[in-house]
Short mmCIF file of C-alpha atoms in Angstrom, two decimals:
data_model
loop_
_atom_site.label_atom_id
_atom_site.label_comp_id
_atom_site.label_asym_id
_atom_site.label_seq_id
_atom_site.Cartn_x
_atom_site.Cartn_y
_atom_site.Cartn_z
CA MET S 1 60.86 95.87 103.84
CA ASP S 2 57.93 94.84 101.59
CA ILE S 3 56.43 97.55 99.36
CA SER S 4 52.77 97.22 98.45
CA SER S 5 51.57 97.20 94.85
CA ASP S 6 49.75 100.53 95.44
CA VAL S 7 53.04 102.21 96.28
CA TRP S 8 54.72 100.74 93.19
CA ASN S 9 51.80 101.98 91.03
CA GLN S 10 52.17 105.47 92.47
CA VAL S 11 55.93 105.44 91.75
CA ALA S 12 55.29 104.27 88.19
CA LEU S 13 52.70 107.05 87.68
CA GLU S 14 55.07 109.75 88.93
CA ALA S 15 57.86 108.35 86.74
CA SER S 16 55.65 108.47 83.65
CA GLN S 17 54.75 112.09 84.39
CA LEU S 18 58.40 112.97 84.86
CA TYR S 19 59.88 111.23 81.82
CA PHE S 20 57.07 111.48 79.29
CA THR S 21 55.13 114.43 77.87
CA GLU S 22 51.38 114.49 77.42
CA ASP S 23 51.67 113.05 73.92
CA GLY S 24 53.54 110.04 75.34
CA LYS S 25 56.98 111.02 74.05
CA SER S 26 60.07 111.23 76.18
CA PRO S 27 61.57 114.75 76.48
CA PHE S 28 64.94 113.07 75.79
CA ALA S 29 63.78 111.42 72.56
CA ASN S 30 65.92 113.68 70.35
CA THR S 31 68.93 113.62 72.66
CA SER S 32 72.07 111.68 71.71
CA ILE S 33 75.58 111.34 73.07
CA GLU S 34 76.82 113.63 70.30
CA LYS S 35 75.05 116.52 72.04
CA LEU S 36 76.95 116.05 75.29
CA PRO S 37 79.62 118.68 75.98
CA ASP S 38 83.26 117.62 75.62
CA LYS S 39 83.86 118.00 79.35
CA VAL S 40 81.06 115.52 80.13
CA ILE S 41 82.45 112.92 77.73
CA LEU S 42 85.92 113.54 79.19
CA HIS S 43 84.53 112.81 82.65
CA ILE S 44 82.89 109.61 81.40
CA PHE S 45 86.15 108.50 79.79
CA SER S 46 87.98 109.03 83.09
CA TYR S 47 86.25 105.90 84.44
CA LEU S 48 87.65 103.72 81.64
CA SER S 49 90.94 101.86 81.40
CA HIS S 50 93.49 103.15 78.90
CA LEU S 51 92.82 100.12 76.70
CA GLU S 52 89.14 101.09 76.57
CA ILE S 53 90.00 104.75 76.02
CA CYS S 54 92.09 103.80 72.99
CA ARG S 55 89.09 101.89 71.60
CA MET S 56 86.90 104.95 72.12
CA ALA S 57 89.45 107.00 70.15
CA MET S 58 88.63 104.95 67.04
CA VAL S 59 84.94 105.97 67.04
CA CYS S 60 85.31 109.45 65.51
CA ARG S 61 87.62 112.44 65.32
CA ARG S 62 85.92 114.23 68.21
CA TRP S 63 86.24 111.25 70.51
CA ARG S 64 89.84 110.76 69.43
CA THR S 65 90.65 114.32 70.50
CA ILE S 66 88.95 113.83 73.86
CA ALA S 67 90.51 110.38 74.42
CA TYR S 68 94.01 111.80 73.96
CA ASP S 69 93.44 114.70 76.36
CA THR S 70 96.42 114.69 78.73
CA LYS S 71 94.06 114.80 81.75
CA LEU S 72 93.22 111.14 81.08
CA TRP S 73 96.87 110.11 81.09
CA LYS S 74 98.08 110.96 84.58
CA ASN S 75 98.63 107.36 85.73
CA VAL S 76 99.84 105.00 83.02
CA SER S 77 100.83 101.33 83.05
CA LEU S 78 102.59 99.98 79.96
CA ARG S 79 102.79 96.42 81.29
CA PRO S 80 100.10 94.43 79.43
CA GLU S 81 100.62 91.36 81.64
CA VAL S 82 99.16 93.32 84.59
CA SER S 83 96.30 94.96 82.67
CA GLY S 84 98.47 97.74 81.28
CA LEU S 85 98.58 99.15 77.77
CA HIS S 86 100.65 97.42 75.10
CA VAL S 87 103.01 99.69 73.18
CA GLY S 88 104.30 98.15 69.97
CA SER S 89 107.49 100.17 69.47
CA LEU S 90 109.80 102.69 71.09
CA GLU S 91 108.83 105.24 68.43
CA GLN S 92 105.19 104.94 69.42
CA LEU S 93 106.06 105.41 73.09
CA LEU S 94 108.22 108.47 72.41
CA GLN S 95 105.32 110.04 70.52
CA MET S 96 102.93 109.26 73.37
CA ILE S 97 105.28 110.85 75.90
CA SER S 98 105.52 114.01 73.83
CA VAL S 99 101.89 114.41 72.78
CA ARG S 100 99.69 112.43 75.15
CA PHE S 101 101.51 112.38 78.53
CA SER S 102 103.47 115.65 78.75
CA ALA S 103 103.06 117.70 81.94
CA SER S 104 100.03 115.72 83.19
CA LEU S 105 101.90 112.45 83.78
CA ARG S 106 102.36 111.61 87.47
CA TYR S 107 102.86 107.81 87.46
CA ILE S 108 104.22 105.38 84.89
CA GLU S 109 105.05 101.65 84.78
CA LEU S 110 107.62 100.50 82.21
CA PRO S 111 108.48 96.91 81.19
CA ILE S 112 112.08 95.95 80.42
CA GLU S 113 111.74 96.35 76.63
CA LEU S 114 110.71 100.01 77.03
CA ILE S 115 113.38 100.99 79.57
CA THR S 116 115.98 102.70 77.38
CA HIS S 117 118.05 105.83 77.84
CA THR S 118 116.05 107.56 75.08
CA VAL S 119 112.73 106.89 76.80
CA LEU S 120 114.11 108.04 80.15
CA HIS S 121 115.50 111.20 78.54
CA GLU S 122 112.09 111.99 77.06
CA LEU S 123 110.32 111.42 80.37
CA ALA S 124 112.82 113.71 82.09
CA SER S 125 112.37 116.53 79.58
CA LYS S 126 108.67 116.26 78.64
CA CYS S 127 107.08 115.11 81.92
CA PRO S 128 108.24 117.56 84.62
CA ASN S 129 105.56 116.45 87.10
CA LEU S 130 106.42 112.75 87.04
CA THR S 131 106.75 111.70 90.71
CA HIS S 132 106.02 107.94 90.69
CA MET S 133 107.80 105.33 88.56
CA LEU S 134 107.91 101.54 88.33
CA LEU S 135 110.70 99.87 86.34
CA ASP S 136 110.13 96.16 85.71
CA PHE S 137 113.40 94.29 85.08
CA SER S 138 112.04 90.97 86.41
CA THR S 139 112.01 89.18 83.05
CA ALA S 140 115.30 90.65 81.82
CA MET S 141 118.01 88.45 80.39
CA GLN S 142 120.13 91.48 79.52
CA LEU S 143 119.85 95.25 79.91
CA HIS S 144 119.87 97.94 77.27
CA ASP S 145 123.00 100.06 76.96
CA PHE S 146 122.78 103.00 79.36
CA SER S 147 126.30 104.32 78.80
CA GLU S 148 124.96 107.41 77.00
CA MET S 149 122.23 108.19 79.56
CA GLN S 150 122.60 111.74 80.85
CA ALA S 151 119.10 112.51 82.14
CA PHE S 152 116.51 110.87 84.38
CA PRO S 153 113.25 112.12 86.00
CA ALA S 154 114.49 114.26 88.89
CA LYS S 155 111.28 114.83 90.87
CA LEU S 156 110.59 111.21 91.78
CA ARG S 157 109.14 110.62 95.24
CA TYR S 158 108.22 106.96 94.69
CA MET S 159 110.25 104.37 92.79
CA CYS S 160 109.66 100.64 92.42
CA ILE S 161 112.26 98.39 90.81
CA CYS S 162 111.33 94.78 90.04
CA LEU S 163 114.63 92.93 90.09
CA SER S 164 115.89 90.15 87.86
CA GLU S 165 117.52 87.07 89.38
CA VAL S 166 120.60 87.25 87.21
CA ILE S 167 120.96 90.76 85.74
CA PHE S 168 123.32 93.07 87.64
CA MET S 169 121.81 96.52 87.97
CA GLU S 170 124.82 98.55 89.04
CA GLY S 171 125.61 99.92 85.58
CA PHE S 172 122.11 101.37 85.35
CA MET S 173 121.98 102.47 89.00
CA ARG S 174 125.23 104.46 88.74
CA LYS S 175 123.57 106.59 86.08
CA ILE S 176 120.55 107.49 88.23
CA TYR S 177 122.08 108.00 91.68
CA ASN S 178 122.37 111.77 91.18
CA PHE S 179 118.68 112.08 90.27
CA ILE S 180 116.96 110.12 93.06
CA ASN S 181 118.01 111.85 96.27
CA GLY S 182 114.44 113.15 96.65
CA LEU S 183 112.95 109.65 96.91
CA GLU S 184 110.66 109.12 99.89
CA VAL S 185 109.33 105.64 99.03
CA LEU S 186 111.47 102.81 97.62
CA HIS S 187 110.34 99.34 96.59
CA LEU S 188 112.82 96.66 95.58
CA ILE S 189 110.85 93.59 94.54
CA GLY S 190 112.56 90.20 94.34
CA THR S 191 111.63 86.91 92.75
CA TYR S 192 110.32 85.10 95.83
CA GLU S 193 106.98 84.23 94.22
CA LYS S 194 108.62 82.32 91.37
CA GLY S 195 109.16 79.46 93.81
CA GLU S 196 112.25 77.90 92.28
CA GLU S 197 112.59 74.33 93.51
CA GLU S 198 116.25 73.87 92.69
CA GLU S 199 118.76 75.87 94.66
CA GLU S 200 120.79 78.12 92.41
CA GLU S 201 123.61 80.54 93.05
CA ILE S 202 122.37 83.76 94.63
CA TYR S 203 123.54 87.02 93.07
CA GLU S 204 123.45 90.43 94.73
CA VAL S 205 122.03 92.08 91.64
CA ILE S 206 121.77 95.56 93.15
CA ASN S 207 124.26 97.27 95.46
CA VAL S 208 122.18 98.29 98.47
CA HIS S 209 125.14 99.86 100.27
CA LYS S 210 125.63 102.36 97.43
CA LEU S 211 121.90 102.86 96.93
CA LYS S 212 121.36 103.94 100.54
CA SER S 213 123.91 106.73 100.18
CA ALA S 214 121.95 108.15 97.23
CA THR S 215 118.56 108.06 99.02
CA PRO S 216 118.88 109.81 102.41
CA ASN S 217 115.27 111.02 102.49
CA LEU S 218 113.50 107.67 102.44
CA ARG S 219 110.43 107.33 104.67
CA VAL S 220 109.27 103.92 103.44
CA ILE S 221 111.49 101.03 102.33
CA ASN S 222 109.96 97.82 101.02
CA LEU S 223 112.37 94.97 100.26
CA TYR S 224 110.04 92.17 99.20
CA GLY S 225 111.12 88.59 98.58
CA ILE S 226 114.75 89.35 97.73
CA ASN S 227 116.92 86.29 98.21
CA PHE S 228 120.17 88.16 98.93
CA ILE S 229 118.86 90.73 101.44
CA ASP S 230 120.25 90.13 104.93
CA ASP S 231 120.75 92.05 108.18
CA SER S 232 123.70 94.03 106.83
CA HIS S 233 121.44 95.68 104.27
CA ILE S 234 118.96 96.68 106.97
CA ASP S 235 121.87 98.12 108.94
CA ALA S 236 123.01 100.07 105.88
CA PHE S 237 119.64 101.75 105.34
CA SER S 238 119.20 102.56 109.04
CA SER S 239 122.62 104.20 109.17
CA ASN S 240 121.67 106.76 106.50
CA CYS S 241 117.88 107.13 106.43
CA ILE S 242 117.08 109.07 109.59
CA GLN S 243 113.50 109.80 108.48
CA LEU S 244 112.59 106.12 108.12
CA GLU S 245 108.98 105.46 109.18
CA CYS S 246 108.29 102.05 107.65
CA LEU S 247 110.59 99.12 106.87
CA ALA S 248 109.23 95.97 105.20
CA VAL S 249 111.42 92.93 104.56
CA ASN S 250 108.68 90.35 104.03
CA TYR S 251 109.93 87.02 102.64
CA CYS S 252 113.59 88.04 102.79
CA SER S 253 114.62 84.69 104.23
CA LYS S 254 118.18 85.69 105.18
CA VAL S 255 117.05 88.33 107.68
CA THR S 256 117.65 87.06 111.24
CA GLY S 257 117.19 90.24 113.27
CA SER S 258 120.85 90.59 114.28
CA THR S 259 120.74 94.34 113.49
CA LEU S 260 117.37 95.05 115.10
CA LYS S 261 118.97 96.71 118.12
CA PRO S 262 120.87 99.39 116.15
CA LEU S 263 117.91 99.80 113.80
CA LEU S 264 115.56 100.73 116.65
CA ALA S 265 118.22 102.90 118.28
CA ARG S 266 118.90 104.92 115.11
CA SER S 267 115.45 105.10 113.54
CA LYS S 268 113.54 107.10 116.13
CA GLN S 269 110.61 107.63 113.77
CA LEU S 270 110.23 103.96 112.79
CA LYS S 271 106.58 103.07 113.41
CA CYS S 272 106.02 100.13 111.06
CA LEU S 273 108.21 97.01 110.92
CA LEU S 274 107.09 94.13 108.68
CA MET S 275 109.13 90.90 108.84
CA ASN S 276 106.76 88.19 107.62
CA GLY S 277 108.49 84.98 106.52
CA THR S 278 111.96 85.96 107.71
CA ASP S 279 114.39 83.82 109.74
CA LEU S 280 114.15 85.85 112.95
CA LYS S 281 116.13 84.47 115.90
CA SER S 282 114.60 84.81 119.35
CA GLU S 283 117.86 85.88 120.99
CA TYR S 284 118.31 88.80 118.57
CA VAL S 285 114.71 89.94 118.99
CA MET S 286 114.98 89.90 122.78
CA GLN S 287 118.18 91.98 122.67
CA ALA S 288 116.41 94.88 120.97
CA GLU S 289 115.16 97.73 123.18
CA TRP S 290 111.50 97.49 122.30
CA ASP S 291 110.44 99.47 125.37
CA LYS S 292 112.28 102.55 124.03
CA CYS S 293 111.22 102.29 120.37
CA SER S 294 108.42 104.01 118.43
CA VAL S 295 107.18 100.85 116.67
CA GLN S 296 103.38 100.67 116.55
CA GLU S 297 102.84 98.18 113.71
CA LEU S 298 104.54 94.80 113.67
CA ASP S 299 104.35 91.73 111.42
CA ILE S 300 106.25 88.65 112.61
CA SER S 301 104.08 86.02 110.92
CA GLY S 302 105.67 82.83 109.66
CA THR S 303 108.69 83.07 111.96
CA ASP S 304 110.04 80.62 114.56
CA LEU S 305 110.05 82.92 117.59
CA SER S 306 109.76 81.14 120.93
CA THR S 307 107.01 81.57 123.49
CA GLU S 308 109.47 83.30 125.83
CA CYS S 309 110.48 85.72 123.10
CA LEU S 310 106.89 86.53 122.16
CA VAL S 311 105.96 87.30 125.76
CA ASP S 312 109.03 89.50 126.16
CA LEU S 313 108.39 91.30 122.87
CA LEU S 314 104.67 91.98 123.22
CA THR S 315 104.78 93.09 126.84
CA ARG S 316 107.59 95.59 126.15
CA ILE S 317 106.21 97.46 123.12
CA PRO S 318 104.30 100.33 124.76
CA THR S 319 101.85 101.40 122.01
CA LEU S 320 101.32 98.50 119.60
CA ARG S 321 98.34 99.21 117.31
CA PHE S 322 98.85 96.49 114.67
CA LEU S 323 100.02 92.91 115.23
CA SER S 324 100.29 90.15 112.65
CA ALA S 325 101.66 87.02 114.32
CA GLY S 326 100.14 84.09 112.48
CA GLN S 327 101.72 80.70 111.75
CA ILE S 328 103.91 80.76 114.87
CA ASN S 329 104.00 77.59 116.96
CA GLY S 330 105.19 79.53 120.00
CA PHE S 331 102.12 81.78 120.03
CA ASN S 332 99.81 80.14 122.58
CA ASP S 333 97.40 80.92 125.39
CA SER S 334 100.17 81.96 127.78
CA VAL S 335 101.41 84.58 125.33
CA LEU S 336 97.91 85.98 124.85
CA LYS S 337 97.30 86.02 128.61
CA ALA S 338 100.62 87.71 129.48
CA TRP S 339 100.08 90.29 126.76
CA ALA S 340 96.56 91.08 127.95
CA GLU S 341 97.59 91.32 131.61
CA SER S 342 100.41 93.72 130.77
CA GLY S 343 97.87 96.17 129.36
CA SER S 344 99.97 96.67 126.22
CA PRO S 345 97.07 95.97 123.79
CA LYS S 346 95.32 99.15 124.98
CA SER S 347 96.12 100.79 121.60
CA LEU S 348 95.53 97.70 119.46
CA VAL S 349 93.31 98.19 116.39
CA ALA S 350 94.37 95.21 114.24
CA LEU S 351 95.00 91.57 115.20
CA ASP S 352 96.00 88.86 112.72
CA ILE S 353 96.80 85.45 114.17
CA ASP S 354 96.05 83.29 111.14
CA SER S 355 96.76 79.56 111.56
CA SER S 356 97.69 79.85 115.25
CA ASP S 357 96.64 76.34 116.22
CA ASN S 358 98.06 76.54 119.75
CA ILE S 359 95.61 79.25 120.83
CA SER S 360 92.34 77.97 122.29
CA ASP S 361 88.96 79.45 121.51
CA GLU S 362 88.48 80.15 125.24
CA ALA S 363 91.63 82.30 125.39
CA LEU S 364 90.65 84.11 122.20
CA GLY S 365 87.16 84.72 123.54
CA ARG S 366 88.54 86.33 126.70
CA PHE S 367 90.96 88.53 124.74
CA ILE S 368 88.33 89.71 122.24
CA THR S 369 85.85 90.35 125.04
CA ARG S 370 88.37 92.71 126.61
CA TYR S 371 89.78 94.43 123.52
CA GLY S 372 87.37 93.65 120.67
CA ALA S 373 85.46 96.93 120.77
CA GLN S 374 88.59 98.85 119.69
CA LEU S 375 89.57 96.50 116.83
CA GLN S 376 89.30 97.65 113.22
CA ALA S 377 90.73 94.42 111.78
CA CYS S 378 90.27 90.90 113.15
CA VAL S 379 91.83 87.92 111.33
CA LEU S 380 91.17 84.59 113.05
CA SER S 381 91.42 82.27 110.07
CA GLY S 382 93.17 78.98 109.36
CA MET S 383 92.13 77.32 112.64
CA THR S 384 89.72 74.38 112.56
CA HIS S 385 88.64 74.88 116.19
CA ILE S 386 87.52 78.48 115.58
CA THR S 387 84.03 77.95 114.18
CA ASP S 388 80.81 79.93 113.90
CA GLN S 389 80.13 79.33 117.60
CA LEU S 390 83.00 81.60 118.71
CA TRP S 391 82.26 84.15 116.01
CA MET S 392 78.61 84.39 117.07
CA THR S 393 79.85 85.23 120.57
CA ILE S 394 82.42 87.87 119.64
CA LEU S 395 80.78 89.57 116.64
CA PRO S 396 78.50 91.77 118.80
CA ILE S 397 81.67 93.05 120.50
CA LEU S 398 83.39 94.01 117.21
CA VAL S 399 81.31 97.15 116.75
CA ASN S 400 84.08 99.17 115.05
CA VAL S 401 85.60 96.44 112.91
CA LYS S 402 86.31 97.19 109.23
CA ILE S 403 88.07 93.95 108.25
CA ILE S 404 87.12 90.39 109.21
CA VAL S 405 88.69 87.14 108.00
CA MET S 406 87.29 83.84 109.26
CA GLY S 407 87.31 80.18 108.36
CA THR S 408 89.77 77.59 107.10
CA THR S 409 90.17 75.74 103.82
CA GLU S 410 90.43 72.42 105.71
CA ARG S 411 87.29 70.31 105.67
CA LEU S 412 85.55 70.34 109.05
CA ILE S 413 83.73 67.53 110.82
CA GLY S 414 80.90 69.89 111.75
CA ASN S 415 79.17 72.48 109.60
CA ILE S 416 79.02 76.28 109.55
CA HIS S 417 75.57 77.86 109.72
CA VAL S 418 76.32 80.80 107.48
CA ASP S 419 72.86 82.42 107.56
CA GLN S 420 73.20 83.17 111.28
CA LEU S 421 76.71 84.50 110.72
CA MET S 422 75.65 86.86 107.95
CA ASP S 423 72.70 88.10 109.97
CA THR S 424 74.87 88.77 113.03
CA ILE S 425 77.59 90.48 110.99
CA GLY S 426 74.99 92.72 109.35
CA SER S 427 73.41 93.73 112.65
CA SER S 428 76.65 94.08 114.65
CA CYS S 429 79.31 95.50 112.29
CA PRO S 430 77.97 98.56 110.42
CA ALA S 431 81.49 99.87 109.62
CA LEU S 432 82.56 96.64 107.86
CA GLU S 433 84.48 97.19 104.60
CA ARG S 434 86.10 93.81 103.89
CA LEU S 435 84.96 90.30 104.79
CA GLU S 436 86.37 86.91 103.88
CA LEU S 437 84.95 83.47 104.67
CA ARG S 438 87.54 80.80 103.84
CA TRP S 439 85.46 77.76 104.80
CA ASP S 440 85.08 74.97 102.27
CA PRO S 441 81.71 75.33 100.45
CA GLU S 442 80.80 71.80 101.56
CA ASN S 443 80.87 72.95 105.18
CA LEU S 444 78.53 75.91 104.64
CA ARG S 445 74.91 75.24 105.57
CA PHE S 446 72.22 77.70 104.50
CA SER S 447 68.48 77.57 104.05
CA ASP S 448 65.98 78.72 101.44
CA LYS S 449 65.61 81.90 103.49
CA SER S 450 69.30 82.79 103.21
CA GLN S 451 68.44 85.74 100.96
CA LYS S 452 67.08 87.56 103.99
CA ALA S 453 70.39 87.23 105.84
CA ILE S 454 72.33 88.37 102.77
CA ASP S 455 69.96 91.32 102.41
CA MET S 456 70.66 92.22 106.03
CA LEU S 457 74.40 92.25 105.38
CA ARG S 458 74.08 94.24 102.16
CA VAL S 459 71.67 96.84 103.54
CA LYS S 460 73.30 97.31 106.95
CA CYS S 461 76.96 97.22 105.84
CA LEU S 462 76.82 99.97 103.24
CA LYS S 463 80.60 100.46 103.31
CA LEU S 464 81.25 96.82 102.33
CA ARG S 465 83.45 96.85 99.22
CA CYS S 466 84.89 93.33 99.24
CA LEU S 467 83.23 90.05 100.22
CA VAL S 468 85.36 86.98 99.50
CA LEU S 469 83.96 83.43 99.48
CA SER S 470 85.12 80.03 98.28
CA ASP S 471 83.68 79.21 94.89
CA GLY S 472 80.49 77.18 95.22
CA ARG S 473 76.71 77.32 95.47
CA TYR S 474 76.65 79.82 98.33
CA TYR S 475 79.07 82.10 96.48
CA GLU S 476 76.73 82.13 93.46
CA THR S 477 73.76 82.96 95.71
CA VAL S 478 75.53 85.89 97.38
CA LYS S 479 76.97 87.17 94.10
CA ALA S 480 73.55 87.20 92.44
CA ASN S 481 72.05 89.06 95.41
CA PHE S 482 74.63 91.87 95.24
CA GLU S 483 74.43 92.08 91.45
CA ARG S 484 70.69 92.60 91.62
CA ALA S 485 71.42 95.60 93.83
CA ASP S 486 73.95 96.97 91.28
CA ARG S 487 76.92 96.21 93.53
CA THR S 488 78.64 94.01 91.01
CA THR S 489 82.24 94.39 92.20
CA VAL S 490 81.76 93.41 95.85
CA VAL S 491 81.60 89.60 95.81
CA ARG S 492 84.78 87.73 94.79
CA THR S 493 86.29 84.26 95.12
CA THR S 494 89.25 83.15 97.23
CA THR S 495 91.06 82.07 94.05
CA SER S 496 91.39 85.67 92.86
CA CYS S 497 91.26 87.75 96.04
CA ARG S 498 92.40 87.64 99.66
CA VAL S 499 91.50 90.04 102.46
CA SER S 500 94.35 91.36 104.59
CA ALA S 501 94.64 93.39 107.77
CA TYR S 502 97.33 95.46 106.01
CA HIS S 503 94.65 97.92 104.90
CA VAL S 504 94.74 99.56 108.35
CA LEU S 505 98.51 100.16 108.27
CA SER S 506 99.40 103.85 108.47
CA ASN S 507 101.61 103.59 105.37
CA TYR S 508 99.36 101.22 103.43
CA ASN S 509 99.10 103.47 100.35
CA ASP S 510 102.89 103.82 100.21
CA LEU S 511 103.35 100.05 100.50
CA ILE S 512 101.20 99.15 97.50
CA PHE S 513 103.18 97.86 94.54
CA ASN S 514 102.12 96.03 91.40
#
């Protein structure tokens, strides 16, 4: 909306009357930050990282006292490689635990060099409210000596262990088994992302069969990218963890699904099952009693399940609300049609079929027309035949969508008219929170009037917190537009950020690990 110069003059006049006295001086002229109360400065500091807080502590004695207030040290990362604070020595850390962390500490991340029995003793005795802990052994070549360890934080509800490829953890784990029976969320993070080209001997560096006996109260288990995890380990957890709600074994390539049937039979509360990048066998999946299970959220992306298996699976799960089934050759129009005709997608709120080249745009259009109004997440990326033409048709149907991912990194023969897309998204999807356009910048066509379409998106989608684009001229245009409106953190590039449908998972907050 254009504002006339008369209106701007009136605003300026009122501002001058508000902020300046009759003699032309500001009523705040003699005000400085030193006059702010301690509690106000403490609140300002709460928005800073711990690295920045430590810098503020060097300004003056007063700021040092405020910066080291335990209220600012509830969640602490001591891993500098992931934006955490660097601690130079164990003595410095022990002093911080005693003076700075104390009873306020709720969450801590420790790198291998700081994981010693002395540190763990101090955390156990000085930080009684510590409930979340991450122990990073991923870069370890050898462990510290834990033979004298007698204490460990006993109120943990969340624990994440980043495993090493070659260091056996059992000596350490034996010392903590008696302290972790209250765990509700467990992450064991493997080394999948290292991408070793040469095949090396695989070591079972942690004894899952003993671990499951020590953690009977687990609700969420995330086994990510661990090269030795197989179906027997899933069977072990399911035999002891009767409260299991969410099981994630993404990128555990030895998982075939052979224990799916007993898993579903035992875990009556299991609602979320994530098996992206596993070696699922169709015959094992079809043997499971999906029609009697409680599973509502399923990720089978990157598997080799057959068309027959997919039809059988999707038509038997009664209340599926989340499906991620991208990169599966067997997922085609017949699967989508059978699933729709069965009525099973009636509860669906999230659909991710990234890189499903065997699904036609006609079939997708029919499915979205029928179920699109209930979707909160829609990921139709990685397919060259899904262009702006289909999106322009289905966007007005996606009235409740919060997450959209569109486009492919492959160069297209035709072009994408992004101004029309932005305008339609802005007018059709007011609840949108995350949007990603993966198209190559060379395929994006926009005019000199593109600012109007970007304005429409920014003004209409007030909940938008993440807009991801490929780096290029259009990215710079959109980024500048949002920065002028003081929304500097919204626009990002595909090299540093990816949008996922996982945000709508019921246990999303429990599944986050760093």
